[in-house]
C-alpha cells in the first residue's frame, strides 16, 4: 500500500463509504493516517452506583433487575432497563436497539459505560456501552482514539481503516534531518504516527504528538522560507505617489481615524511609495477598523493607475465590502467589480472581460479571484481580509496574478508578536492596537437557559428602539447525536417567544449562496430584526445597528471564536450587549466563559484561555479558525513552533532543497493547507 493510493484499497471501504470519507477530507491513504484523533477515551474501573454524579462519563458493574422493556414513541424504539449493584440501582436507556431485549439477560452482570444525565429528576444513562466483565478489564487504561466524524461513519469504522493502513502502508523516509531530530529529541515519524493513533500509554502518546506537531510547524516554516527566498526585497514595478483623493475620502468619514489607524496608514503609504514591493500584515482586534485602511490603500493604488483586488473568505463578506466600496465609485469615478463563485457563467464571463480590459479598478471577491481564467491588467495591489482563513498558497496565487504586486493582508487573530513573526515570516507587521475611542465597551453576561425569557424581553425592547439582534446556535438542524440548539427550530421558537411583528429569519452555511446573500442583505438594511445563525456570521460581518449578540450553547465554542462572534456587535454608536447562554452545569465551562465576561480584549482572552487549558491539554477546545494545523495549536504549542522555526532557519539551502526533492508532495500539501475553509 502506498501513501498516494486511494482509500478504496482498504478492506471494507467501498464506493459508499469512500464518499463519506471524502466528506472528512480523506481521499488517500496518506490523508487517512493523518486523520488524527481529536482526543482519547480512557476506561476507568467501575464506580458504585450510589456515588455517581450527573454530567460524568462513568462505568458501573451491575446486574439486570428485570428483562428490559421496549417502548415505541413515534418512530423511535426505546429500550429501558433497571440495574443494581450493592449500593443502589439506576435506569438505563437505549434508542433503536430493540434487540437488546433479547441479548441483555435478567440477573446477569454487565459493565455499562456512558454519560450520566438527569431526566425528570432521576439519574440515568443514555446509550451506554455494554461490556462483558473480562472484555472491559482488558480495555482498562488503554487510550481509545476518538476521531472527528461525520454522518454515516462510526468511530470504530475509522479506527479499523486506520489500523489496516498503518500495518500495510510503506512509510516514506523520515524527512526531518537526523541532527534536527536528535537535537529536539524527536520520535521517529512512522512510530509517532502509529503511536498517536493507538498509544501504548499516555506518555508515549504525548511524545508522539509532540513529534507530529513539530512536523507541522517545521514544514510550515520550510514553506515560508521557500516563499521568502523567492521574493526577498523585490524592486517594485508599481511605484506610487500620494494622492489627494485619500485625504479627501478620509475627510468624508463621520469619524476621525484613531492614532493606531493613522500610524498604520503611514506605514502602508511609505511602502507603496517606496522602491520595494510591500508585504505587510495588518493585525488588529475585531472592530479596530481595518477595513478603512484597506479601502484607502485600494483608492491610492487605483488613483495611481493600477488595478487592485480584494480577497475575502466568504461571499457574505465580499458582498458587504462591495457595498461599502460603492461610495468610491460615485465619489471618485472608480469602477468596482464583484467576482464570487455563485455568479452565473455568463456573469463571470462578463466580469473576466471587464477585468482583462481594465474596465474594473477594484475587483472584490472570494477564491474566485485566483481562478485561472481571471487575467488582470497591471495588478498593483492585492489585499486579503481575514488572512487566517487562507493558506499561504492562495496568497501566493493571488500575487502571481500580477508581476509582483504589493500585498496587504489583514487578520484579527490575536497572536503575540513573537509568534506572528514566525507565522507570517514573509511579512512586515503593522498593529492596530486601539479601538475607536467613542466606542462603548460591550456589556456581557453569562447565564443559564432559565434566563431566556428575560433575554427575549430585552431583545423586544432593543428592537422597539430600532436595534437588531444576532442569536447564534451551534447546529443547523436537529441531530440525534448532539444535544445542542439548532438554527431551524430555534427560529420557530423565537418567533413565538418574541413580541409579535418582529421579523426573525435564519442563516446557515448549508443554504444556497443566493439565499444567504438575500438574508444578509435584508439584515443589513434593517428589514430583518433578529437573525438566528450558525457561526457563518463569525468573520467580518459588519451591521453596526446590531447591538445584541446572544449565543446559545456558548460552552461549545472556543473562546477566540466567541470573541469573534461578539465582535459582530459594538460596531456603532449604540451600547451593545453580549449574552452567553451556557447549556452546561460544568464548573469548567462557566469558568471559561467568565474570561469573556470579564474582558473584551482579544489578546487577554487568548492568554487566559491558554492558562486555563494548560500545556499539552489536547482535549481542550481548539482555537477554531486560527491558523488551522491538524494537531498543532499555535498558542498551546508555542514553544514547539519556535523550536521548529529555529530548526528551519539553521538548515542550509541545500538541505531545504533536498527535503523538497525527496518529498515532492510536501510543498503542495503544506501550502494548500486551509484551502477548504470556504
Ligand atoms: P475590523 O477591524 O473588525 O475589520 P471594521 O473595519 O469592520 O473592523 O470596522 C468596524 C466598525 O468601526 C465599522 O462600522 C467602521 O465603520 C467603524 N470604524 C472604523 N474606524 C473607526 C474610527 N476611527 N472611529 C469610529 N468608527 C470607526
Ligand atoms: Mg474586518
XYZ file of C-alpha atoms and ligand atoms in Angstrom:
706
model
C 0.000 0.000 0.000
C 1.322 3.426 -0.891
C 0.647 6.821 0.586
C -0.943 8.130 -2.570
C -3.278 5.175 -3.033
C -6.960 5.990 -2.934
C -8.585 4.784 0.254
C -10.561 2.205 -1.714
C -7.559 -0.101 -1.229
C -8.607 -0.514 2.382
C -10.769 -3.527 3.115
C -14.335 -2.551 3.855
C -14.199 0.801 2.071
C -16.485 0.580 -0.921
C -17.888 3.318 -3.061
C -20.402 4.444 -0.486
C -18.024 4.591 2.457
C -15.441 6.251 0.279
C -17.793 9.168 -0.280
C -18.298 9.550 3.445
C -14.535 9.630 3.941
C -14.308 12.302 1.255
C -16.577 14.440 3.371
C -13.917 14.270 6.061
C -11.348 15.442 3.550
C -9.820 11.987 3.257
C -9.029 10.783 -0.246
C -5.743 8.959 0.007
C -4.136 6.600 2.491
C -1.871 9.483 3.453
C -4.902 11.610 4.339
C -6.267 8.716 6.328
C -3.253 8.228 8.526
C -3.143 11.963 9.090
C -6.716 11.939 10.297
C -5.587 12.212 13.894
C -7.757 11.543 16.929
C -9.305 14.631 18.437
C -8.900 13.049 21.835
C -8.789 9.739 23.639
C -11.115 7.912 25.857
C -9.670 6.122 28.799
C -11.782 3.498 30.518
C -11.755 3.606 34.275
C -12.630 0.993 36.863
C -16.393 0.723 37.511
C -17.867 3.037 40.150
C -20.556 2.320 42.728
C -23.962 3.490 41.582
C -24.557 5.349 44.844
C -21.546 7.582 44.180
C -22.101 8.600 40.575
C -22.790 12.175 39.608
C -24.652 13.935 36.872
C -22.598 15.001 33.875
C -19.785 12.470 34.247
C -18.994 9.592 31.933
C -18.546 6.536 34.032
C -18.741 2.734 34.144
C -20.832 0.681 36.541
C -20.826 -3.026 37.122
C -24.418 -4.058 37.682
C -26.998 -6.754 37.152
C -30.378 -6.516 35.492
C -33.315 -6.340 37.863
C -35.753 -7.497 35.187
C -35.936 -8.179 31.461
C -35.574 -4.882 29.526
C -38.780 -3.331 28.192
C -39.261 -1.877 24.726
C -41.497 1.129 24.208
C -42.436 2.745 20.907
C -42.562 6.529 20.801
C -43.277 7.924 17.340
C -40.793 6.042 15.167
C -38.316 5.565 17.989
C -37.943 2.260 19.819
C -36.801 2.873 23.342
C -35.301 0.113 25.482
C -35.481 0.671 29.243
C -33.717 -1.401 31.845
C -33.199 -1.129 35.558
C -29.933 -2.361 37.037
C -28.437 -2.574 40.524
C -25.191 -3.098 42.343
C -24.544 -3.493 46.054
C -25.052 0.212 46.709
C -28.050 1.326 44.661
C -29.987 0.957 41.419
C -30.474 3.053 38.290
C -32.158 3.208 34.901
C -30.531 2.765 31.507
C -31.999 3.737 28.155
C -31.128 2.850 24.569
C -32.665 4.112 21.346
C -33.471 1.972 18.327
C -31.736 -1.113 19.680
C -34.759 -3.374 20.315
C -32.584 -6.489 20.064
C -31.156 -5.649 23.476
C -34.333 -7.068 24.968
C -33.083 -10.458 23.910
C -29.349 -10.079 24.442
C -29.398 -8.469 27.889
C -30.469 -11.125 30.343
C -32.237 -10.740 33.623
C -29.980 -11.445 36.588
C -26.729 -11.317 34.631
C -23.844 -8.927 35.395
C -22.517 -6.484 32.799
C -20.424 -3.400 32.717
C -22.281 -0.376 31.386
C -20.424 2.760 30.492
C -21.905 6.068 29.450
C -22.755 9.606 30.345
C -24.904 10.129 33.405
C -27.734 12.579 32.858
C -30.747 13.711 34.840
C -34.220 13.314 33.382
C -37.361 14.178 35.304
C -35.273 14.376 38.438
C -33.662 10.943 38.254
C -30.165 9.958 37.207
C -29.867 7.664 34.226
C -27.532 6.680 31.425
C -28.494 7.028 27.784
C -26.983 4.758 25.153
C -24.342 3.288 27.481
C -21.827 0.865 26.018
C -22.274 -2.722 27.168
C -19.299 -4.933 28.017
C -18.637 -8.352 29.412
C -16.530 -8.052 32.520
C -13.343 -9.575 31.096
C -13.576 -7.540 27.865
C -13.892 -4.374 29.830
C -10.971 -5.070 32.094
C -8.829 -5.727 29.077
C -9.639 -2.215 27.801
C -8.869 -0.600 31.114
C -6.119 2.041 30.909
C -5.918 1.734 27.129
C -6.328 5.064 25.372
C -9.054 4.681 22.780
C -8.769 7.142 19.924
C -11.793 9.345 19.275
C -11.863 10.576 15.699
C -13.546 13.551 14.121
C -16.567 12.002 12.411
C -19.307 12.884 10.024
C -22.725 11.443 9.381
C -22.654 7.901 8.055
C -19.493 6.686 9.735
C -18.661 5.366 13.183
C -15.572 5.758 15.271
C -14.957 2.023 15.050
C -15.030 2.114 11.252
C -12.493 4.942 11.097
C -10.300 3.287 13.665
C -10.372 -0.017 11.793
C -9.495 1.600 8.481
C -6.577 3.420 10.070
C -5.344 0.291 11.761
C -5.181 -1.514 8.435
C -3.448 1.399 6.731
C -0.849 1.549 9.469
C 0.064 -2.100 9.101
C 0.149 -2.229 5.314
C 1.481 1.141 4.301
C 5.035 1.501 3.086
C 6.063 4.542 5.050
C 8.204 7.144 3.352
C 11.596 8.018 4.746
C 11.603 10.489 7.600
C 12.146 13.949 6.135
C 13.454 15.640 9.234
C 17.251 15.725 9.053
C 18.883 13.462 11.621
C 20.723 16.209 13.527
C 17.460 18.118 13.964
C 15.655 15.024 15.189
C 18.443 14.427 17.614
C 18.625 17.946 18.934
C 14.896 18.159 19.623
C 14.617 14.561 20.849
C 12.029 13.724 18.220
C 10.434 10.319 17.970
C 10.730 8.611 14.595
C 7.905 9.781 12.330
C 6.470 6.387 11.452
C 6.499 5.349 15.052
C 4.879 8.627 16.057
C 2.018 8.205 13.607
C 1.310 4.717 14.870
C 1.582 5.793 18.448
C -0.725 8.782 18.144
C -3.500 6.605 16.750
C -3.062 3.675 19.087
C -0.996 4.797 22.058
C 0.558 2.353 24.418
C 0.323 4.848 27.215
C -0.250 8.499 27.814
C 3.396 9.430 27.996
C 4.353 7.911 24.663
C 1.253 9.430 23.089
C 2.371 12.866 24.229
C 5.831 12.323 22.764
C 4.307 11.133 19.509
C 2.023 14.094 19.353
C 4.946 16.384 20.031
C 6.836 14.948 17.112
C 3.892 15.361 14.745
C 3.188 18.898 15.878
C 6.844 19.706 15.371
C 6.468 18.322 11.852
C 3.549 20.547 11.033
C 5.372 23.642 12.202
C 8.620 22.534 10.614
C 7.014 22.045 7.225
C 5.140 25.278 7.529
C 8.325 27.195 8.319
C 10.031 25.425 5.483
C 7.352 26.502 3.039
C 7.581 30.068 4.273
C 11.315 30.017 3.862
C 10.936 28.919 0.269
C 8.399 31.633 -0.335
C 10.631 34.222 1.225
C 13.706 33.108 -0.688
C 11.784 33.640 -3.869
C 10.855 37.195 -3.268
C 13.103 38.900 -0.714
C 13.158 42.596 -1.359
C 11.839 42.813 -4.853
C 12.050 46.129 -6.600
C 8.581 47.450 -7.162
C 7.187 47.771 -10.645
C 4.222 49.582 -9.239
C 5.605 52.624 -7.536
C 3.084 55.149 -6.362
C 2.812 58.654 -5.124
C 0.485 60.128 -2.525
C -2.899 61.122 -3.842
C -5.189 63.924 -2.652
C -8.221 61.641 -3.049
C -7.155 59.676 0.010
C -7.295 62.703 2.285
C -10.492 63.788 0.642
C -12.007 60.390 1.274
C -10.816 60.386 4.866
C -12.499 63.725 5.454
C -15.801 62.242 4.360
C -15.866 59.813 7.302
C -18.287 60.601 10.122
C -15.370 59.933 12.495
C -11.666 60.629 12.604
C -9.182 57.784 12.390
C -7.646 56.526 15.611
C -3.967 57.143 16.284
C -3.281 53.488 15.572
C -5.115 53.623 12.254
C -3.206 56.738 11.238
C 0.119 55.181 12.177
C -0.585 52.065 10.127
C -1.787 54.150 7.207
C 1.531 55.984 7.254
C 3.366 52.645 7.208
C 1.332 51.487 4.228
C 1.857 54.719 2.322
C 5.573 54.543 2.919
C 5.639 51.030 1.476
C 3.524 51.890 -1.542
C 5.553 54.967 -2.385
C 8.848 53.219 -1.770
C 11.119 51.355 -4.150
C 10.302 47.849 -2.970
C 7.288 45.581 -3.070
C 5.097 45.797 0.018
C 4.429 42.613 2.006
C 2.531 43.724 5.044
C 0.239 42.182 7.622
C -2.232 44.370 9.480
C -3.114 42.788 12.751
C -5.925 44.292 14.816
C -8.637 43.093 17.138
C -12.203 42.771 15.871
C -13.747 46.185 15.400
C -10.438 48.061 15.388
C -11.274 49.417 11.926
C -9.038 47.575 9.495
C -11.394 47.867 6.541
C -10.930 51.594 6.024
C -7.186 51.057 5.818
C -7.773 48.554 3.047
C -10.077 50.916 1.229
C -7.638 53.816 1.486
C -4.890 51.614 0.060
C -7.102 50.497 -2.804
C -8.004 54.097 -3.557
C -4.391 55.148 -3.611
C -3.377 52.330 -5.950
C -6.262 52.931 -8.315
C -5.556 56.664 -8.478
C -2.003 55.766 -9.423
C -3.422 53.906 -12.399
C -3.269 50.336 -11.151
C -5.785 47.577 -10.882
C -6.389 46.115 -7.424
C -8.026 43.075 -5.902
C -9.524 42.423 -2.519
C -9.978 38.787 -1.490
C -12.203 37.743 1.419
C -13.112 34.288 2.762
C -16.900 34.325 2.325
C -19.403 35.588 -0.216
C -21.345 37.323 2.504
C -18.275 39.348 3.323
C -17.482 40.016 -0.342
C -20.956 41.448 -0.867
C -20.635 43.556 2.239
C -17.311 45.074 1.223
C -18.642 45.559 -2.293
C -21.377 47.703 -0.837
C -19.129 49.762 1.384
C -16.835 50.368 -1.574
C -19.620 51.553 -3.824
C -19.370 55.065 -2.400
C -15.949 55.229 -4.024
C -17.401 54.678 -7.447
C -19.717 57.653 -7.292
C -17.322 59.936 -5.463
C -14.121 59.144 -7.311
C -15.260 57.539 -10.549
C -13.788 54.180 -9.680
C -15.286 51.056 -11.156
C -15.763 48.101 -8.858
C -16.335 44.534 -9.905
C -17.620 41.626 -7.835
C -16.414 38.104 -8.518
C -17.782 35.231 -6.450
C -18.405 31.540 -7.004
C -22.183 31.719 -7.060
C -22.333 34.060 -10.071
C -23.660 32.519 -13.275
C -21.237 31.524 -16.022
C -22.401 34.480 -18.058
C -21.912 36.936 -15.218
C -18.461 35.555 -14.637
C -17.509 35.863 -18.290
C -18.578 39.475 -18.225
C -16.536 40.070 -15.104
C -13.448 38.400 -16.643
C -13.803 40.647 -19.641
C -14.113 43.801 -17.559
C -11.052 42.796 -15.570
C -8.896 41.950 -18.554
C -9.703 45.194 -20.318
C -9.183 47.204 -17.131
C -12.760 48.413 -17.069
C -12.638 47.335 -13.425
C -10.350 49.105 -10.969
C -11.139 47.171 -7.814
C -12.071 43.517 -8.017
C -13.566 42.156 -4.856
C -14.400 38.525 -4.288
C -13.670 35.147 -2.819
C -11.370 32.396 -4.069
C -12.906 33.058 -7.452
C -10.276 35.793 -7.781
C -7.482 33.304 -8.206
C -9.162 31.132 -10.817
C -7.030 30.543 -13.863
C -9.447 32.332 -16.117
C -9.009 35.650 -14.385
C -6.491 37.835 -16.164
C -5.628 41.101 -14.571
C -4.259 44.235 -16.120
C -1.454 45.947 -14.226
C -2.483 44.414 -10.904
C -0.595 46.628 -8.496
C -2.073 45.778 -5.105
C -3.706 42.682 -3.666
C -5.381 42.629 -0.272
C -6.689 39.640 1.636
C -9.029 40.111 4.576
C -9.229 37.621 7.447
C -5.918 36.186 6.393
C -6.088 33.230 8.786
C -8.780 31.764 6.587
C -6.455 31.427 3.662
C -3.425 29.282 3.065
C -0.087 30.727 2.121
C -0.547 29.232 -1.327
C -3.663 31.230 -2.012
C -1.939 34.393 -1.028
C 0.831 33.436 -3.396
C -1.565 32.503 -6.189
C -3.138 35.932 -5.999
C 0.277 37.583 -6.034
C 1.272 35.618 -9.083
C -1.622 37.104 -10.959
C 0.393 40.262 -11.292
C 4.063 40.898 -11.801
C 4.824 41.101 -8.080
C 2.070 43.370 -6.847
C 2.086 44.958 -3.415
C 0.493 42.702 -0.825
C -1.536 43.667 2.206
C -3.125 41.040 4.438
C -5.413 41.637 7.378
C -6.069 39.450 10.390
C -7.932 39.710 13.674
C -6.223 36.714 15.247
C -4.584 37.851 18.466
C -1.179 36.287 18.010
C 1.653 37.583 20.182
C 4.269 39.388 18.173
C 6.934 36.731 18.711
C 4.667 34.118 17.127
C 3.365 36.413 14.410
C 6.928 36.980 13.247
C 7.258 33.234 12.721
C 3.819 32.507 11.302
C 3.920 35.453 8.955
C 7.643 35.214 8.450
C 7.464 36.642 4.961
C 5.586 39.758 6.016
C 6.186 43.035 7.817
C 3.711 43.572 10.607
C 1.581 46.578 11.494
C -0.655 46.532 14.526
C -3.888 48.459 15.034
C -3.770 48.309 18.815
C -6.575 50.669 19.674
C -10.341 50.656 19.336
C -12.192 53.812 18.239
C -12.465 55.962 21.354
C -16.145 56.783 21.327
C -16.995 53.104 21.166
C -18.880 51.998 24.288
C -17.478 48.750 25.683
C -19.794 45.789 25.168
C -21.703 44.709 28.266
C -21.503 40.982 28.824
C -23.297 38.369 30.846
C -23.045 34.604 31.217
C -26.375 32.984 32.077
C -28.111 29.614 32.122
C -31.097 28.704 29.992
C -33.571 29.870 32.641
C -32.584 33.399 31.711
C -34.071 33.101 28.216
C -37.462 34.757 28.915
C -35.623 37.738 30.352
C -33.294 37.859 27.366
C -36.228 37.779 24.968
C -37.908 40.717 26.705
C -34.609 42.551 26.442
C -34.426 41.813 22.728
C -38.044 43.018 22.347
C -37.008 46.289 23.933
C -33.904 46.731 21.800
C -35.866 46.039 18.630
C -38.540 48.537 19.733
C -35.733 51.081 19.995
C -34.744 50.310 16.422
C -31.812 47.986 17.088
C -31.125 44.458 15.798
C -30.011 41.170 17.295
C -27.997 38.090 16.450
C -28.743 34.751 18.073
C -26.140 32.048 17.441
C -26.840 28.312 17.657
C -24.170 25.634 17.159
C -26.250 23.385 14.908
C -28.108 23.843 11.640
C -30.840 21.318 12.271
C -31.842 18.755 14.813
C -29.388 15.921 15.264
C -29.688 12.660 17.104
C -26.106 12.616 18.261
C -25.631 16.134 19.507
C -27.787 17.783 22.075
C -27.482 21.451 21.217
C -29.699 24.214 19.916
C -30.236 24.347 16.183
C -30.980 27.298 13.966
C -34.092 25.941 12.279
C -36.104 25.001 15.360
C -34.840 27.903 17.389
C -36.096 30.364 14.804
C -39.608 28.937 15.083
C -39.498 29.048 18.860
C -38.147 32.560 18.876
C -40.902 33.797 16.576
C -43.368 32.644 19.239
C -41.369 33.954 22.164
C -40.661 37.464 20.919
C -43.187 40.280 20.638
C -45.393 39.901 17.582
C -44.374 41.707 14.437
C -40.638 41.162 14.890
C -39.087 39.677 11.765
C -36.947 36.680 12.670
C -35.010 34.786 9.995
C -32.260 32.210 9.951
C -28.923 31.902 8.223
C -26.606 28.905 7.934
C -23.845 27.544 5.772
C -25.941 24.904 4.068
C -28.222 27.482 2.438
C -27.782 28.366 -1.220
C -25.429 31.333 -1.690
C -28.236 33.382 -3.172
C -30.488 32.782 -0.176
C -27.638 33.558 2.177
C -26.913 36.834 0.444
C -30.584 37.675 0.414
C -30.976 37.162 4.170
C -27.723 39.005 4.894
C -28.836 41.936 2.778
C -32.197 42.140 4.494
C -30.494 42.023 7.863
C -28.010 44.703 6.819
C -30.764 47.032 5.636
C -32.714 46.529 8.843
C -35.678 44.636 7.442
C -34.819 41.525 9.456
C -34.626 42.406 13.142
C -33.400 39.164 14.625
C -31.021 36.870 12.811
C -30.685 33.327 14.097
C -27.461 31.990 12.656
C -24.675 29.482 12.879
C -21.134 30.787 13.052
C -21.257 31.780 9.379
C -21.510 35.355 10.625
C -18.321 34.887 12.600
C -15.914 36.595 10.264
C -16.017 40.191 9.267
C -19.748 40.831 9.099
C -20.484 44.472 9.841
C -24.004 45.610 10.712
C -23.362 48.482 13.129
C -27.041 48.751 14.056
C -26.979 45.294 15.661
C -26.498 45.628 19.411
C -27.279 42.237 20.897
C -25.274 39.058 20.417
C -26.898 36.109 22.131
C -25.015 32.803 21.902
C -26.805 29.559 22.746
C -24.693 26.631 23.976
C -21.799 29.019 24.231
C -19.854 26.317 26.089
C -19.467 24.556 22.754
C -17.386 27.279 21.163
C -13.759 28.202 21.524
C -13.099 31.458 23.317
C -11.455 33.008 20.286
C -14.480 32.122 18.242
C -16.831 33.621 20.813
C -14.728 36.749 20.812
C -15.083 36.952 17.033
C -18.815 36.420 17.311
C -19.108 39.092 19.936
C -17.177 41.361 17.589
C -20.278 41.459 15.378
C -21.815 43.914 17.860
C -20.361 47.025 19.409
C -19.561 48.379 15.960
C -21.676 51.504 16.105
C -22.563 54.347 18.422
C -25.145 52.396 20.482
C -24.466 50.431 23.644
C -24.111 46.744 22.760
C -24.649 43.560 24.737
C -23.403 40.014 24.626
C -25.476 37.289 26.280
C -23.645 33.987 26.590
C -26.079 31.218 27.381
C -24.319 28.275 28.973
C -26.121 24.987 28.443
C -23.879 23.039 30.768
C -23.623 22.905 34.526
C -19.938 22.049 34.432
C -17.788 24.347 36.525
C -15.053 24.431 33.897
C -17.433 25.669 31.232
C -18.579 28.541 33.409
C -15.043 29.409 34.374
C -14.014 29.575 30.750
C -16.920 31.796 29.780
C -16.160 34.020 32.728
C -12.998 35.084 30.895
C -15.094 36.580 28.127
C -17.429 38.083 30.658
C -14.514 39.923 32.227
C -12.760 41.193 29.147
C -13.309 42.423 25.608
C -9.622 42.240 24.732
C -8.670 39.543 22.223
C -5.072 39.236 23.418
C -6.056 38.932 27.052
C -8.653 36.289 26.196
C -6.242 34.193 24.161
C -3.742 34.294 27.024
C -6.230 33.384 29.745
C -7.670 30.606 27.637
C -4.204 29.177 27.325
C -3.575 29.303 31.067
C -6.823 27.529 31.756
C -6.139 24.778 29.293
C -2.588 24.260 30.410
C 0.209 22.986 28.221
C -0.393 19.739 26.418
C -4.105 19.780 27.008
C -5.066 18.193 23.752
C -8.640 17.744 24.785
C -9.170 21.484 25.120
C -11.404 23.254 22.668
C -9.246 24.419 19.830
C -8.933 27.995 18.781
C -11.218 27.452 15.895
C -10.349 29.462 12.853
C -6.784 30.297 13.818
C -4.043 29.043 11.546
C -5.545 25.618 11.399
C -2.899 22.986 11.855
C -4.123 19.439 12.171
C -2.660 18.781 15.583
C -0.660 21.822 16.480
C -2.148 24.731 18.361
C -0.150 27.882 17.873
C -0.884 29.062 21.396
C -0.562 25.833 23.294
C 2.395 24.606 21.322
C 4.141 27.948 21.008
C 7.449 26.530 22.212
C 7.408 23.815 19.555
C 6.553 26.423 16.964
C 9.542 28.479 17.991
C 11.799 25.426 18.043
C 10.711 24.357 14.576
C 11.308 27.842 13.214
C 14.809 27.880 14.673
C 15.473 24.435 13.232
C 14.414 25.509 9.763
C 16.490 28.643 9.973
C 19.573 26.604 10.745
C 19.218 24.450 7.625
C 21.434 25.065 4.637
C 19.756 25.873 1.324
C 20.933 22.539 0.026
C 19.219 20.726 2.863
C 15.959 22.563 2.230
C 16.055 21.630 -1.417
C 16.799 18.024 -0.711
C 13.853 17.772 1.686
C 11.532 19.028 -1.023
C 13.145 16.852 -3.655
C 12.782 13.743 -1.554
C 9.146 14.593 -0.878
C 7.648 16.098 -3.993
C 4.184 16.164 -2.462
C 5.307 18.255 0.507
C 5.241 21.705 -0.959
C 1.831 21.291 -2.455
C 0.458 19.830 0.706
C 1.634 22.396 3.161
C 0.941 25.354 1.014
C -2.615 24.326 0.253
C -3.366 23.848 3.908
C -6.596 25.654 4.854
C -7.904 25.754 1.332
C -11.208 24.189 2.272
C -12.450 26.668 4.825
C -14.831 28.449 2.487
P -12.466 45.153 11.695
O -11.139 45.671 12.131
O -13.026 44.152 12.635
O -12.463 44.684 10.272
P -14.163 47.201 10.641
O -13.155 47.756 9.722
O -15.248 46.394 10.052
O -13.459 46.395 11.792
O -14.752 48.425 11.468
C -15.758 48.245 12.450
C -16.678 49.448 12.509
O -15.979 50.575 13.034
C -17.204 49.865 11.159
O -18.571 50.153 11.285
C -16.390 51.117 10.832
O -17.122 51.995 10.022
C -16.137 51.713 12.197
N -14.901 52.491 12.337
C -13.712 52.270 11.725
N -12.788 53.190 12.133
C -13.408 53.994 13.041
C -12.994 55.140 13.821
N -11.743 55.618 13.761
N -13.913 55.684 14.641
C -15.168 55.214 14.719
N -15.627 54.162 14.000
C -14.764 53.554 13.175
Mg -12.895 43.029 9.153
